[in-house]
Short mmCIF file of C-alpha atoms in Angstrom, two decimals:
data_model
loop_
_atom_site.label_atom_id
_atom_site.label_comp_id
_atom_site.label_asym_id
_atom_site.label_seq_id
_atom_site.Cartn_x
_atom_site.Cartn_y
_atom_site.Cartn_z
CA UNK A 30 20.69 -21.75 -10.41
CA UNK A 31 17.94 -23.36 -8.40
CA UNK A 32 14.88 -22.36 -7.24
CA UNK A 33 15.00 -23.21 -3.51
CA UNK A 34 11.94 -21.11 -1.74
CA UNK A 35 9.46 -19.11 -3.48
CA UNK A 36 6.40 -16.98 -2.46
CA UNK A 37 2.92 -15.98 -4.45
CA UNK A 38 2.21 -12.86 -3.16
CA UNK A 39 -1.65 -12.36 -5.09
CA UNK A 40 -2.49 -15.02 -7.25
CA UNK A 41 -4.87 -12.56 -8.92
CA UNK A 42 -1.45 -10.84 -10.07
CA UNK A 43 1.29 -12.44 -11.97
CA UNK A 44 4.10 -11.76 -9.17
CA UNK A 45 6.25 -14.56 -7.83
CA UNK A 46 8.90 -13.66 -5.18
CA UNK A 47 11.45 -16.27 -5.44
CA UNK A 48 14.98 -17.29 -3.88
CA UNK A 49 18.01 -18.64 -6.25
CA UNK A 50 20.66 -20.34 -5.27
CA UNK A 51 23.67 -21.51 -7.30
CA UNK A 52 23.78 -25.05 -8.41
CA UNK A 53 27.12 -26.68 -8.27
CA UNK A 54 29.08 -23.42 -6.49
CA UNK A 55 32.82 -22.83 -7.91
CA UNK A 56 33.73 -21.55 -4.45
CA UNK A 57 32.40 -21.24 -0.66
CA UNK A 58 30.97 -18.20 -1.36
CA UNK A 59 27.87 -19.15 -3.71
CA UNK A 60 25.85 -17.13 -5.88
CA UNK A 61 22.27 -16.50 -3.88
CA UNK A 62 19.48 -13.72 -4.64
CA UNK A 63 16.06 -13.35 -4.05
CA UNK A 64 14.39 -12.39 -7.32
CA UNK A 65 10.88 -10.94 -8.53
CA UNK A 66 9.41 -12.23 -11.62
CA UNK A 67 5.96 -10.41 -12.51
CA UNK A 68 4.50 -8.96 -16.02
CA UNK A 69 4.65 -5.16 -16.97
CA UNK A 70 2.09 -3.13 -18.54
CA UNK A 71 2.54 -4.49 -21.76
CA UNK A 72 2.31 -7.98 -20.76
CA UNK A 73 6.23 -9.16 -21.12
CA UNK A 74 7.77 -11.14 -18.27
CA UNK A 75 10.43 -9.04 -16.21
CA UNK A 76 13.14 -10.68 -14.25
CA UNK A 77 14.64 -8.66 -11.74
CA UNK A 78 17.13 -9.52 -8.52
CA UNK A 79 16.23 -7.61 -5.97
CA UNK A 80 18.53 -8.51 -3.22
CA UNK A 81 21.92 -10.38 -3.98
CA UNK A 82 24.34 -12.39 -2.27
CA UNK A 83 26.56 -10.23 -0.11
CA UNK A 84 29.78 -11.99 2.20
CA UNK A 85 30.57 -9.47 5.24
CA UNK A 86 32.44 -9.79 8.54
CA UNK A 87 29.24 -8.64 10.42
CA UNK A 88 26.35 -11.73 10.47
CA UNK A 89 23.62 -8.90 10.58
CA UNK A 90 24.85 -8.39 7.26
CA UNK A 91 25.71 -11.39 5.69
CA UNK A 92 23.57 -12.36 2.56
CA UNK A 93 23.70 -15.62 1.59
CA UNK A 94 21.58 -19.12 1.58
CA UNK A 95 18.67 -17.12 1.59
CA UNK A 96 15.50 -18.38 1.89
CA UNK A 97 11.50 -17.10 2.36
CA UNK A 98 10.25 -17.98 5.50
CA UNK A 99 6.77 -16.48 5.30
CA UNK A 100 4.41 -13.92 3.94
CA UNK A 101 2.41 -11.07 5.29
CA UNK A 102 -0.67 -10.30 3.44
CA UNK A 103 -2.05 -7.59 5.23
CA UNK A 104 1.30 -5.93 5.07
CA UNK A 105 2.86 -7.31 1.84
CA UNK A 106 5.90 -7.64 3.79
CA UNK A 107 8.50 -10.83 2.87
CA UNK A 108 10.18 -12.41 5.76
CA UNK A 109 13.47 -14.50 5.18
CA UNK A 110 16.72 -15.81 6.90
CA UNK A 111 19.73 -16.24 6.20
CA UNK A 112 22.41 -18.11 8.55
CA UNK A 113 24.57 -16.08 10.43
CA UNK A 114 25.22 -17.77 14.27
CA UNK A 115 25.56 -20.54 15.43
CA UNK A 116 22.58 -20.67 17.72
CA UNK A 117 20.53 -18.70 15.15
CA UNK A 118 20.05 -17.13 12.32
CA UNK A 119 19.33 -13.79 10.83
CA UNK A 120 15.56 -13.02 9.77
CA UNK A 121 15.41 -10.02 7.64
CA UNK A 122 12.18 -8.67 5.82
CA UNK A 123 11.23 -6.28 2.74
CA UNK A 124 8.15 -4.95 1.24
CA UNK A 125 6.27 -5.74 -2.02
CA UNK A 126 5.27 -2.22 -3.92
CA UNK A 127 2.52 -1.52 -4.89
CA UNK A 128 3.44 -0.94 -8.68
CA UNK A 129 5.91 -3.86 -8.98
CA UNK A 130 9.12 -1.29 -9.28
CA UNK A 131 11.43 -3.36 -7.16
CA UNK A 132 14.06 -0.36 -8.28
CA UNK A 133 14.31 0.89 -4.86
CA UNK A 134 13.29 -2.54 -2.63
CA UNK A 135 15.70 -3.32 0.08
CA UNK A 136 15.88 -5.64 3.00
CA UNK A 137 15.67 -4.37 6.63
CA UNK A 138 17.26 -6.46 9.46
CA UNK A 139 14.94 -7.27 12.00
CA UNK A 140 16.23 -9.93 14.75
CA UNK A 141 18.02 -12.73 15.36
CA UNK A 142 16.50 -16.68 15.66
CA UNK A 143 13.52 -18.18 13.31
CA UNK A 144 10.54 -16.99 12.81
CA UNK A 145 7.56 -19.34 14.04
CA UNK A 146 4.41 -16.92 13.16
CA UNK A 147 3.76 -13.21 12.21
CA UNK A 148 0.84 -11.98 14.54
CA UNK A 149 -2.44 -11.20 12.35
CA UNK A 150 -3.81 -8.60 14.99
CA UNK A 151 -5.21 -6.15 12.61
CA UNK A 152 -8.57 -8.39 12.45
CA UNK A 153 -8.94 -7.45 15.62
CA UNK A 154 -10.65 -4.30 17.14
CA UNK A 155 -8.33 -3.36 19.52
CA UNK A 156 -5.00 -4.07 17.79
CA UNK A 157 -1.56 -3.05 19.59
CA UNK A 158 0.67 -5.90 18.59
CA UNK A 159 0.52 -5.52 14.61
CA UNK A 160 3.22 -6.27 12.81
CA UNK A 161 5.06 -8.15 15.47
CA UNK A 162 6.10 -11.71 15.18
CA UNK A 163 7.28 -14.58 17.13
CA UNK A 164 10.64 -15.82 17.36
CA UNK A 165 12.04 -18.59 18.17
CA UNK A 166 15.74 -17.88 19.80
CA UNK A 167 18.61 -19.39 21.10
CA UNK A 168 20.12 -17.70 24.32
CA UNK A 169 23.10 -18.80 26.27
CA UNK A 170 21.45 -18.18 30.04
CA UNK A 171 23.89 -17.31 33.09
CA UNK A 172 25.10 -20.96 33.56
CA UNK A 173 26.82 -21.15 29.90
CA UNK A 174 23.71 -23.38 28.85
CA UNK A 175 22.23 -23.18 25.87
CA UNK A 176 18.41 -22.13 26.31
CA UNK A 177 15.60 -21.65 22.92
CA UNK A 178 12.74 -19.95 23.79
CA UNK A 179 9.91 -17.98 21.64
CA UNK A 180 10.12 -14.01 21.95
CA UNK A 181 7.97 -11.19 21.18
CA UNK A 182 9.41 -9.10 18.64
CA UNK A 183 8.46 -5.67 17.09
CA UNK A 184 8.57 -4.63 13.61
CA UNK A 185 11.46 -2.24 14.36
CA UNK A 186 13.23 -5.50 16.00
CA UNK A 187 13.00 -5.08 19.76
CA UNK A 188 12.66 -7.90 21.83
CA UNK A 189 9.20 -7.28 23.79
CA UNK A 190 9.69 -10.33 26.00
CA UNK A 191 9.87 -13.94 26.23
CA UNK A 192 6.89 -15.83 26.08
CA UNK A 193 5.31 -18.16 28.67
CA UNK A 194 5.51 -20.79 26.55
CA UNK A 195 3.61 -23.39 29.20
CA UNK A 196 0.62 -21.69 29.00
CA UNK A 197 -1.99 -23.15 27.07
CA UNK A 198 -3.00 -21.45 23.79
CA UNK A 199 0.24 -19.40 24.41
CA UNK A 200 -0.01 -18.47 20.55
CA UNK A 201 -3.11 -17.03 20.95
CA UNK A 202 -2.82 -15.35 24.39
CA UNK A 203 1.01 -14.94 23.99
CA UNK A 204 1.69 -14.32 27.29
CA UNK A 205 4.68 -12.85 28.27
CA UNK A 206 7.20 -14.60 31.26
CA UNK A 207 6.93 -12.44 34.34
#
């Protein structure tokens, strides 16, 4: 197994989030998890998988090649993808507890497409976009072309809208397309 993404949630705490994948794969279907290594009370090293390969027909629920695509502090919420269309792939998140017992973590699909940034709007005073982030996604439009824009997207997974992309400081401003 290989160590192929990884993720430092608080360097004050010994807790690394990492994602394995299988070496040299006996099959199409290889081994993949996303693991939590951290020390217990007594100061031994724990091990635990957390999330684990799983093959389905439904891409929404394929687990495989996963990887960590970013970190919420704030939060403590893990983003990662794994592929699942052509066009895009499937971004999926989880929360870190509080008392490292990953027992009872599990992932939560959010969208499709990649994410390009998590919005930090709880700095703010007047904060109605936290937790969303910003998606880049591919779209076949009305003509049959093939179209990637960046979206809006809640934390429950709803697509607010699609950017205006054109306008500067967009990722500040993120200004939705009229």
């Amino acid at each position: 197994m290989k160590i192929t993404t990884y993720v430092i949630p608080n360097t004050a705490e010994s807790v690394a989030i990492i994602t394995l994948e299988e070496d040299k794969p006996k099959n199409n279907e290889p081994k993949s998890s996303i693991r939590a290594i951290y020390a217990d009370e007594d100061g031994a090293i724990i091990k635990k998988n957390i999330i684990t390969q799983r093959y389905t027909k439904d891409p929404k629920m394929t687990l495989f090649n996963m990887k960590i695509v970013d970190y919420e502090h704030y939060n403590k919420i893990v983003y990662f993808e794994v592929p699942a269309w052509n066009e895009n792939n499937a971004i999926y998140a989880f929360s870190i507890p509080p008392d490292n017992n990953y027992e009872n973590v599990s992932e939560k699909y959010i969208t499709d497409g990649s994410l390009t940034f998590i919005t930090m709007t709880h700095f703010l005073y007047n904060s109605n976009r936290d937790g969303e982030i910003i998606v880049k996604r591919g779209v076949i439009k009305e003509d049959g072309e093939l179209f990637y824009g960046e979206y809006r997207v809640s934390s429950k997974g709803k697509t607010i809208c699609e950017l205006n992309t054109d306008v500067e400081d967009w990722k500040v401003y993120m200004p939705c397309k009229s």
